[in-house]
Amino acid sequence: MGTMGTRCDRRGPMGGRAARRAALVALLLMAWTLGSTLGTTPGGSAARALPVLQLERARAGYVPTLDGSEPIFILALGSDARPGEEIDGQRADSIHLIAINPAKHRATIVGFPRDAWVAIPGYGTNKINAAMTAGGPDLVVATVESLMGVTIDYWALTWFDGFRAMIDDIGGLRVDVPFDVVYAYARAEIPAGPQTLSGKDALAFARARHALPAGDFGRSENQGLLLVSALAQFRAEFAKDPSRLLDWVGAGLRNMRTDVPLDQLLRLAFTASTLNPRKVTNIVLPGGTGMAGGTSVVNLDQAALQAIAADLRDDGLLRKGTIPPSPNASLLGG
Amino acid sequence: MTPAGRYPLGALSDTRTHPPVRAARAERTRRRKPLGLVVIPIVLALAGVGLVLLLARGDGGGIPIIGGGRSEEVPPFDFVVRKARAVPTAEGADAKALAKEAEAVADELTPILDELFTTAFLDPAAWRDGDYEAVWARFSDDARAAAEESVETLTLGRAAGETFDAVTPKRGTLGFEVLFDPDGDPISAVASFSFSATGVRTDGTATRILSSGQLFFGNPGHWRITAFEVERADREARVPASPTPSAT
């Protein structure tokens, strides 16, 4: 009390009021300043909620795929040209029609036995592999189009060395080999089971037919299996590192010929990244061996051919009832 | 005049010497002076502090006079290029020549990416209003819609202005793969990037902004992003010691 009295005495009544006013002004000024500084006015802070901050992982992606309304048909060809030979002037001993349904992220691979006895537009009837000798990839395209009743969008052609280099350029191909494969010609023995095949071994796997009970039919299915394996590997690598797409496109273009324009090829590659390899049906056109003018040929099962062609045309996919049995069924245990 | 007897004699006597009025005023004045000297400087000091804080904050889009706070300054940012690799499509292509070409493409694309990430994450004029038009303009017609839908992942976000006070870059690295056509002309390029920045939120806390992924470029000469795969992995961070933007 004594202290208070002393202080009051010292300031006097007028000094006390001025100090109180000044303090009030200072407080108001401080409140206004702090309010402005914090971006709020007193009483308004509750209305200002901070948005929830993104602290979880988030991803954004876009790939320019091909239009999904129509199936895309691509003819994959393998020339039996040896080093130094004209690649597209030799027989096409590997012929596969790839049908892609972008909307359903599914595809079908149809293998053609190389000795299939078919009509070659402008060249009468001959083994299908002779079409390339007569007119290059374009004539093989016309032959398959005539046989299947589809319009083929693009073709791609590789050869032994090109195929081997392509596989090596992507660092090998992961394949779940379904049964032991022996290819004496290249002294290759590939055991069953998942493994990464070098270009040399992948080529051996693609060429081996003598040890297969269905010969070229079984080989054609194995070639389709390599395509499916490549798709699975590409997809996995793309998911991990999308820039791998350029390596795959580069490896492909360095080792094959194609009529796919580069920008379309990139789109095709992006489209492939969306395909589910488990949803790819791999078949070989069924048929039986016969003779034509002293030559051993394959007579395609016309009923099966018509059913497969009709089924494939609309959406590029096959119904279960249309899928023929595997030529390697006896080796697969099925 | 004064009724006698009501007051003690002399109390109101005219005989008083009249010091009292002036003297009392003077006395009061003497007594008030020290108070004014104390209070007014306090008020002025408080006002000064308030003014400093207000100017430093630059609220509402004002230009800050003193560094820090809600700066409108665009912090400088440049990606560091780690590699540029050529992917040939022709057998027997001149690897050395293509490697040089790949570096030239990297030199062409790097400033585009510097600008892209500056607009997407660092430029207050863009993120304050959530206006990333300059970012979307870098995408191809096909990719643009998907990019705009991913605004929260590809940029600081539409509501960044309500969330952040300042964003400063930490680090940015780039790697390029360039695909060449058989004639040796670039046709496509992939930029693999890693970008980080620190955002100071309006509540005073901070977040580390982490963005990484791949951007596919097409249309050489007028490079546009044709495809993208981008991941954001933001996390809480310490508030940086200095709000001064630092270049990478």
XYZ file of C-alpha atoms in Angstrom:
582
model
C 0.000 0.000 0.000
C 2.719 2.359 0.968
C 4.439 1.843 -2.330
C 1.275 2.399 -4.298
C 0.624 5.563 -2.438
C 4.042 6.790 -3.136
C 3.731 6.043 -6.870
C 0.359 7.786 -7.111
C 1.747 10.673 -5.356
C 4.646 10.893 -7.696
C 2.571 10.739 -10.898
C -0.379 12.744 -9.750
C -3.923 12.193 -10.968
C -3.456 13.718 -14.462
C -0.260 11.682 -15.153
C -2.088 8.427 -14.333
C -4.894 9.061 -16.810
C -2.458 9.935 -19.593
C -0.458 6.825 -18.925
C -3.580 4.674 -18.996
C -4.681 6.269 -22.261
C -1.249 5.824 -23.745
C -1.157 2.211 -22.609
C -4.593 1.624 -24.116
C -3.544 3.213 -27.380
C -0.377 1.147 -27.364
C -2.333 -2.047 -26.706
C -4.799 -1.299 -29.506
C -1.964 -0.437 -31.821
C -0.185 -3.634 -30.905
C -3.343 -5.688 -31.375
C -4.000 -4.123 -34.777
C -0.404 -4.609 -35.836
C -0.256 -8.222 -34.714
C -3.639 -8.835 -36.254
C -2.472 -7.467 -39.568
C 0.806 -9.284 -39.330
C -0.850 -12.615 -38.790
C -3.287 -11.935 -41.570
C -6.290 -12.006 -39.284
C -8.279 -9.667 -37.191
C -9.082 -10.599 -33.633
C -12.118 -12.834 -33.683
C -11.616 -13.773 -37.336
C -8.896 -16.317 -36.878
C -11.240 -19.218 -36.218
C -12.809 -18.866 -39.637
C -9.483 -19.361 -41.376
C -8.736 -23.074 -41.702
C -5.497 -24.317 -43.177
C -6.019 -26.841 -45.956
C -4.849 -30.361 -45.238
C -1.318 -30.654 -46.542
C -0.396 -33.421 -48.933
C 2.104 -35.458 -47.013
C 1.276 -38.836 -48.472
C 2.813 -40.213 -51.586
C 0.975 -39.181 -54.690
C 1.578 -39.961 -58.323
C 0.431 -38.559 -61.601
C 0.860 -40.202 -64.947
C -0.179 -39.982 -68.530
C 0.848 -41.984 -71.577
C -0.375 -41.253 -75.094
C -1.862 -44.580 -76.127
C -3.420 -45.382 -79.470
C -7.138 -44.930 -79.859
C -9.055 -47.708 -78.196
C -12.097 -47.885 -80.428
C -10.588 -50.266 -83.029
C -8.165 -53.172 -82.703
C -4.650 -52.587 -84.017
C -3.150 -55.307 -86.213
C 0.613 -55.662 -86.547
C 2.380 -58.357 -88.533
C 5.654 -59.502 -86.934
C 7.959 -61.257 -89.354
C 11.211 -63.135 -88.962
C 13.383 -63.491 -92.047
C 15.656 -66.467 -92.446
C 18.230 -64.234 -94.116
C 21.795 -65.212 -93.293
C 24.526 -62.600 -92.877
C 25.061 -60.793 -96.163
C 21.692 -61.766 -97.604
C 18.918 -59.326 -98.445
C 16.694 -59.389 -95.386
C 13.322 -58.868 -97.011
C 14.138 -60.959 -100.051
C 14.253 -64.211 -98.088
C 11.526 -66.424 -96.703
C 9.564 -65.285 -93.694
C 9.932 -68.337 -91.486
C 8.294 -66.658 -88.517
C 4.913 -65.014 -89.051
C 2.752 -63.688 -86.228
C -0.308 -61.496 -86.385
C -0.546 -59.370 -83.254
C -3.991 -57.934 -82.518
C -4.133 -55.274 -79.811
C -7.297 -54.154 -78.105
C -6.202 -50.919 -76.377
C -9.539 -50.370 -74.657
C -9.435 -53.733 -72.916
C -5.652 -53.766 -72.468
C -5.592 -57.190 -74.060
C -4.048 -58.742 -77.144
C -3.949 -61.866 -79.265
C -0.981 -63.412 -81.043
C -1.746 -65.707 -83.958
C 1.135 -67.777 -85.318
C 1.130 -69.011 -88.919
C 2.932 -72.263 -89.717
C 5.594 -71.278 -92.238
C 4.577 -74.070 -94.595
C 0.884 -73.124 -94.625
C -0.405 -73.614 -98.152
C -2.248 -70.405 -98.921
C -3.289 -68.084 -101.725
C -0.733 -65.334 -102.275
C -2.355 -62.352 -104.019
C -1.004 -62.193 -107.586
C 1.139 -65.298 -107.145
C -1.293 -68.188 -107.000
C -1.023 -70.695 -104.165
C 2.199 -71.331 -102.313
C 3.719 -71.715 -98.901
C 3.021 -68.569 -96.909
C 6.744 -67.989 -96.234
C 7.334 -67.612 -99.973
C 5.268 -64.435 -100.055
C 8.191 -62.406 -98.732
C 10.572 -63.785 -101.335
C 8.099 -62.756 -104.016
C 7.070 -59.348 -102.756
C 8.689 -58.482 -99.458
C 6.810 -57.682 -96.269
C 4.035 -55.904 -98.148
C 3.073 -59.107 -99.951
C 3.081 -61.077 -96.705
C 0.765 -58.407 -95.303
C -1.559 -58.753 -98.329
C -1.512 -62.544 -97.984
C -2.423 -62.512 -94.307
C -5.057 -59.831 -94.847
C -6.637 -61.979 -97.540
C -6.504 -65.054 -95.322
C -7.839 -63.451 -92.158
C -10.091 -60.723 -93.522
C -8.457 -58.007 -91.432
C -6.602 -54.831 -92.322
C -3.066 -54.872 -91.027
C -1.867 -51.512 -89.740
C 1.876 -52.111 -89.581
C 4.554 -54.701 -90.123
C 7.917 -55.264 -88.456
C 10.660 -57.536 -89.745
C 13.714 -58.875 -87.979
C 16.341 -61.487 -88.797
C 18.653 -63.843 -86.919
C 21.400 -61.382 -86.072
C 18.922 -58.581 -85.555
C 16.855 -60.652 -83.151
C 19.916 -61.733 -81.187
C 21.221 -58.156 -80.961
C 17.800 -56.818 -79.994
C 17.626 -59.163 -77.005
C 21.170 -58.364 -75.952
C 20.529 -54.618 -76.296
C 17.714 -54.770 -73.756
C 19.894 -56.757 -71.387
C 18.443 -60.213 -72.023
C 14.910 -61.539 -71.982
C 13.256 -62.986 -68.914
C 11.352 -66.106 -69.992
C 9.598 -68.804 -68.039
C 10.689 -71.632 -70.314
C 7.853 -74.194 -70.154
C 9.932 -77.290 -70.907
C 13.533 -78.254 -71.664
C 14.495 -77.063 -75.114
C 17.405 -78.482 -77.047
C 18.629 -76.860 -80.228
C 21.484 -78.994 -81.466
C 22.266 -76.742 -84.416
C 23.414 -73.972 -82.056
C 24.470 -76.419 -79.324
C 21.950 -74.802 -77.010
C 20.269 -76.562 -74.121
C 17.767 -74.451 -72.281
C 16.332 -75.985 -69.127
C 12.729 -75.421 -68.102
C 12.022 -72.628 -65.647
C 12.182 -68.862 -65.324
C 15.480 -67.419 -66.509
C 17.004 -64.539 -68.425
C 17.908 -65.640 -71.922
C 20.785 -64.037 -73.786
C 20.242 -63.068 -77.406
C 21.892 -66.312 -78.498
C 19.743 -68.513 -76.254
C 16.558 -66.622 -77.100
C 17.296 -67.179 -80.775
C 17.916 -70.870 -80.122
C 14.620 -71.087 -78.256
C 12.889 -69.357 -81.186
C 14.420 -71.679 -83.765
C 14.279 -75.085 -82.070
C 11.689 -77.375 -83.663
C 13.184 -80.818 -84.169
C 12.756 -81.799 -80.538
C 9.193 -80.540 -80.444
C 6.450 -83.075 -81.121
C 4.492 -80.661 -83.321
C 7.587 -79.317 -85.045
C 7.028 -75.904 -86.606
C 3.619 -75.528 -84.899
C 5.284 -75.841 -81.497
C 8.104 -73.566 -82.542
C 5.642 -70.897 -83.646
C 3.989 -71.049 -80.237
C 7.389 -70.666 -78.553
C 8.046 -67.607 -80.693
C 4.725 -66.189 -79.477
C 5.828 -66.936 -75.924
C 8.932 -64.805 -76.484
C 6.699 -61.935 -77.595
C 4.540 -62.282 -74.474
C 7.664 -62.465 -72.296
C 9.045 -59.354 -73.964
C 5.773 -57.544 -73.265
C 5.860 -58.608 -69.601
C 9.454 -57.484 -69.214
C 8.883 -54.194 -71.002
C 5.874 -53.450 -68.839
C 7.774 -54.218 -65.637
C 10.752 -52.117 -66.686
C 8.539 -49.258 -67.815
C 6.736 -49.262 -64.475
C 10.059 -49.026 -62.677
C 11.720 -46.554 -65.016
C 9.623 -45.119 -67.866
C 12.736 -43.864 -69.651
C 13.476 -47.525 -70.483
C 10.886 -47.105 -73.212
C 13.454 -45.256 -75.313
C 15.993 -48.052 -74.861
C 13.435 -50.611 -76.039
C 12.395 -48.501 -79.005
C 16.030 -47.886 -79.884
C 16.927 -51.563 -79.581
C 13.944 -52.475 -81.728
C 14.618 -49.965 -84.474
C 18.313 -50.769 -84.693
C 17.536 -54.404 -85.264
C 14.382 -54.525 -87.325
C 12.705 -52.900 -90.271
C 9.226 -51.547 -89.997
C 6.711 -49.298 -91.702
C 5.599 -47.831 -88.374
C 6.378 -44.096 -88.333
C 8.549 -43.156 -85.358
C 5.897 -41.099 -83.610
C 3.422 -43.957 -83.991
C 6.024 -46.399 -82.744
C 6.367 -44.379 -79.570
C 2.608 -44.411 -79.183
C 2.584 -48.156 -79.774
C 5.228 -48.574 -77.108
C 3.181 -46.506 -74.672
C 0.145 -48.589 -75.602
C 2.117 -51.772 -74.944
C 2.901 -50.474 -71.462
C -0.814 -50.645 -70.707
C -1.325 -54.224 -71.928
C -1.634 -56.997 -69.412
C 0.665 -59.850 -70.497
C -1.547 -62.320 -68.635
C -4.381 -61.271 -70.903
C -2.510 -62.038 -74.097
C -3.735 -65.116 -75.934
C -0.999 -66.911 -77.830
C -2.165 -69.409 -80.466
C -1.004 -71.087 -83.643
C -3.377 -71.732 -86.525
C -4.093 -75.467 -86.480
C -3.642 -77.706 -89.512
C -2.148 -80.908 -90.743
C 0.739 -81.814 -92.985
C 0.124 -82.786 -96.593
C 1.715 -82.759 -99.989
C 1.354 -80.284 -102.812
C 3.134 -81.096 -106.065
C 5.719 -83.201 -104.297
C 6.327 -80.595 -101.587
C 5.502 -81.094 -97.927
C 3.027 -78.419 -96.878
C 0.649 -77.539 -94.056
C -3.035 -77.546 -94.826
C -4.698 -75.176 -92.431
C -7.838 -76.322 -90.629
C -10.263 -74.201 -92.619
C -13.091 -74.368 -90.076
C -10.771 -73.273 -87.287
C -9.247 -70.620 -89.529
C -12.644 -69.144 -90.384
C -13.775 -69.161 -86.763
C -10.550 -67.525 -85.522
C -10.557 -64.916 -88.297
C -14.199 -64.007 -87.691
C -13.651 -63.769 -83.953
C -10.540 -61.665 -84.298
C -11.925 -59.129 -86.753
C -14.233 -57.111 -84.516
C -12.152 -56.568 -81.385
C -8.856 -58.405 -81.876
C -9.748 -60.885 -79.161
C -10.647 -64.574 -79.152
C -13.391 -66.245 -77.204
C -12.426 -69.333 -75.225
C -14.314 -71.584 -77.623
C -12.284 -70.349 -80.567
C -8.869 -70.914 -79.020
C -7.267 -74.059 -80.480
C -5.297 -76.476 -78.310
C -1.602 -75.762 -77.803
C 0.689 -77.628 -80.202
C 3.025 -78.125 -77.252
C 0.239 -79.547 -75.078
C 1.947 -82.901 -74.691
C 5.065 -81.200 -73.319
C 3.069 -78.912 -71.090
C 1.196 -81.814 -69.547
C -2.101 -80.447 -70.763
C -17.848 39.369 0.193
C -17.320 36.169 1.862
C -19.620 35.480 4.687
C -17.661 35.671 7.792
C -17.404 32.714 9.987
C -17.916 30.118 7.376
C -14.268 29.675 6.657
C -11.334 30.097 8.815
C -9.990 33.483 8.531
C -7.156 33.780 6.257
C -8.072 30.801 4.281
C -9.423 32.962 1.525
C -7.682 36.016 2.556
C -6.762 38.442 -0.142
C -3.636 38.941 1.670
C -2.294 35.689 0.246
C 0.494 36.101 -2.119
C -0.734 34.394 -5.269
C 1.823 32.003 -6.082
C -0.459 29.112 -6.015
C -2.040 28.952 -9.568
C 1.090 29.356 -11.676
C 3.208 27.518 -9.262
C 0.793 24.603 -9.110
C 0.623 24.398 -12.920
C 4.334 24.538 -13.117
C 4.532 21.931 -10.463
C 2.064 19.693 -12.313
C 3.953 20.198 -15.515
C 7.149 19.268 -13.799
C 5.473 16.175 -12.506
C 3.910 15.168 -15.916
C 7.061 15.522 -17.985
C 8.690 12.290 -16.939
C 5.493 10.334 -17.740
C 5.348 11.710 -21.272
C 8.935 10.870 -21.741
C 8.219 7.281 -20.789
C 4.853 6.588 -22.471
C 5.235 8.325 -25.810
C 8.447 6.525 -26.738
C 6.760 3.235 -25.783
C 3.828 3.997 -28.062
C 6.153 5.089 -30.817
C 8.336 2.031 -30.343
C 5.338 -0.283 -30.470
C 4.038 1.446 -33.557
C 7.466 1.153 -35.103
C 7.685 -2.550 -34.329
C 4.212 -3.067 -35.757
C 5.121 -1.196 -38.904
C 8.279 -3.242 -39.343
C 6.383 -6.486 -38.914
C 3.685 -5.342 -41.295
C 6.127 -4.319 -43.989
C 8.163 -7.450 -43.576
C 5.070 -9.588 -44.045
C 3.970 -8.008 -47.271
C 0.461 -9.321 -46.678
C -2.094 -9.367 -49.396
C 0.324 -9.210 -52.230
C 2.162 -6.153 -50.970
C 5.818 -5.845 -51.752
C 7.901 -6.631 -48.714
C 10.339 -3.950 -47.775
C 12.221 -6.092 -45.330
C 13.372 -9.635 -46.267
C 11.471 -12.782 -45.259
C 7.792 -13.436 -44.670
C 5.404 -13.558 -47.629
C 7.946 -12.630 -50.204
C 6.867 -12.017 -53.788
C 10.406 -12.513 -54.947
C 10.993 -15.470 -57.272
C 13.836 -17.498 -55.808
C 16.473 -18.369 -58.398
C 16.591 -22.028 -59.350
C 18.623 -24.073 -61.813
C 18.629 -27.815 -62.287
C 21.967 -29.587 -62.241
C 22.326 -31.906 -65.244
C 23.882 -35.221 -64.259
C 23.908 -36.911 -67.656
C 22.667 -36.762 -71.209
C 22.638 -40.058 -73.078
C 21.907 -40.687 -76.731
C 19.730 -43.589 -77.859
C 20.406 -44.290 -81.538
C 17.933 -46.022 -83.821
C 20.313 -46.696 -86.686
C 22.754 -49.562 -86.788
C 26.341 -48.318 -86.689
C 25.368 -44.764 -85.713
C 28.197 -42.395 -84.778
C 28.019 -42.685 -81.011
C 30.325 -39.700 -80.362
C 28.378 -37.356 -82.610
C 25.079 -38.433 -81.092
C 26.446 -37.972 -77.565
C 27.221 -34.357 -78.460
C 23.775 -33.941 -79.950
C 22.226 -35.374 -76.782
C 24.081 -32.757 -74.735
C 22.787 -30.058 -77.047
C 19.225 -31.305 -76.495
C 19.868 -31.300 -72.740
C 21.082 -27.695 -73.003
C 17.894 -26.843 -74.847
C 15.551 -28.575 -72.415
C 17.195 -27.619 -69.112
C 16.115 -23.942 -69.103
C 12.613 -25.062 -70.082
C 12.552 -27.299 -67.029
C 14.081 -24.603 -64.805
C 11.243 -22.323 -65.808
C 8.628 -25.065 -65.530
C 9.562 -25.976 -61.963
C 9.992 -22.349 -60.971
C 6.433 -21.647 -62.094
C 5.050 -24.866 -60.631
C 6.639 -24.556 -57.193
C 8.606 -21.383 -56.592
C 7.051 -18.325 -58.192
C 4.684 -16.725 -55.648
C 2.873 -14.942 -58.473
C 1.794 -18.389 -59.729
C 1.226 -20.418 -56.575
C -0.275 -17.577 -54.556
C -3.309 -17.661 -56.893
C -2.957 -21.276 -58.025
C -2.455 -20.066 -61.582
C -0.222 -22.516 -63.435
C -1.188 -21.645 -67.001
C 2.472 -21.305 -67.987
C 3.039 -24.882 -66.766
C 0.164 -26.358 -68.783
C 1.370 -24.561 -71.890
C 4.420 -26.830 -71.819
C 2.272 -29.944 -72.333
C 1.105 -31.340 -75.655
C -2.565 -31.010 -76.476
C -3.099 -34.685 -75.608
C -1.289 -34.547 -72.283
C -2.537 -31.178 -71.091
C -5.911 -32.266 -69.730
C -4.350 -35.071 -67.715
C -1.705 -32.678 -66.425
C -4.289 -30.135 -65.300
C -6.208 -32.874 -63.513
C -2.990 -33.681 -61.636
C -2.432 -30.109 -60.516
C -1.939 -31.083 -56.874
C 0.889 -33.456 -57.776
C 2.553 -31.563 -60.600
C 2.538 -28.173 -58.878
C 2.361 -26.651 -55.419
C -1.409 -26.906 -55.715
C -4.441 -24.732 -56.249
C -4.654 -23.696 -52.596
C -0.929 -23.145 -52.112
C -1.529 -19.453 -51.440
C -3.550 -20.344 -48.350
C -1.027 -22.914 -47.230
C 2.372 -21.375 -47.752
C 4.111 -18.177 -46.874
C 7.298 -18.898 -48.774
C 8.907 -21.649 -50.802
C 12.621 -21.936 -51.394
C 14.367 -24.459 -53.638
C 16.726 -27.019 -52.155
C 17.989 -29.160 -55.008
C 17.191 -30.242 -58.527
C 18.914 -32.813 -60.695
C 18.231 -33.933 -64.244
C 19.210 -36.834 -66.446
C 18.350 -37.001 -70.119
C 17.881 -39.820 -72.589
C 17.498 -38.611 -76.144
C 16.135 -40.791 -78.935
C 17.474 -40.034 -82.401
C 15.938 -40.990 -85.703
C 18.069 -42.874 -88.261
C 19.215 -39.530 -89.711
C 20.599 -38.459 -86.351
C 17.909 -35.923 -85.539
C 16.379 -35.932 -82.046
C 12.812 -37.183 -81.995
C 12.043 -37.686 -78.332
C 13.692 -37.086 -74.990
C 13.038 -38.197 -71.462
C 14.006 -35.996 -68.560
C 14.403 -37.904 -65.318
C 14.212 -35.347 -62.553
C 14.479 -34.988 -58.832
C 13.366 -31.736 -57.243
C 13.127 -30.600 -53.658
C 12.109 -27.380 -51.977
C 11.135 -26.185 -48.527
C 7.776 -24.607 -48.026
C 7.111 -22.542 -44.922
C 3.432 -22.756 -44.092
C 1.318 -19.928 -42.811
C 1.145 -21.609 -39.391
C 4.921 -21.420 -39.118
C 5.616 -25.094 -39.773
C 7.493 -26.336 -42.801
C 7.275 -29.104 -45.335
C 9.880 -30.593 -47.633
C 8.434 -30.721 -51.128
C 9.814 -33.705 -53.004
C 8.961 -34.370 -56.609
C 10.580 -36.922 -58.893
C 9.801 -38.758 -62.073
C 10.055 -38.645 -65.818
C 8.823 -36.211 -68.390
C 8.705 -37.324 -72.016
C 9.314 -34.587 -74.527
C 8.317 -34.661 -78.173
C 7.988 -32.171 -80.995
C 11.658 -31.160 -81.234
C 12.241 -27.466 -81.741
C 8.992 -26.695 -79.941
C 9.479 -29.248 -77.201
C 6.310 -30.265 -75.419
C 5.675 -32.814 -72.681
C 3.869 -35.732 -74.299
C 3.846 -38.145 -71.369
C 4.713 -38.016 -67.701
C 5.137 -40.123 -64.622
C 5.589 -38.028 -61.507
C 5.669 -38.868 -57.829
C 5.324 -36.532 -54.855
C 6.610 -37.627 -51.488
C 6.339 -34.495 -49.337
C 7.200 -34.701 -45.690
C 7.398 -32.524 -42.630
C 10.563 -30.480 -42.332
C 12.345 -28.084 -40.027
C 11.686 -24.439 -40.579
C 14.692 -23.086 -42.435
C 16.937 -20.769 -40.430
C 16.783 -18.041 -43.032
C 13.924 -17.330 -45.370
C 16.389 -15.979 -47.893
C 16.008 -17.932 -51.113
C 19.065 -19.920 -52.038
C 19.963 -21.083 -55.487
C 20.742 -24.697 -56.139
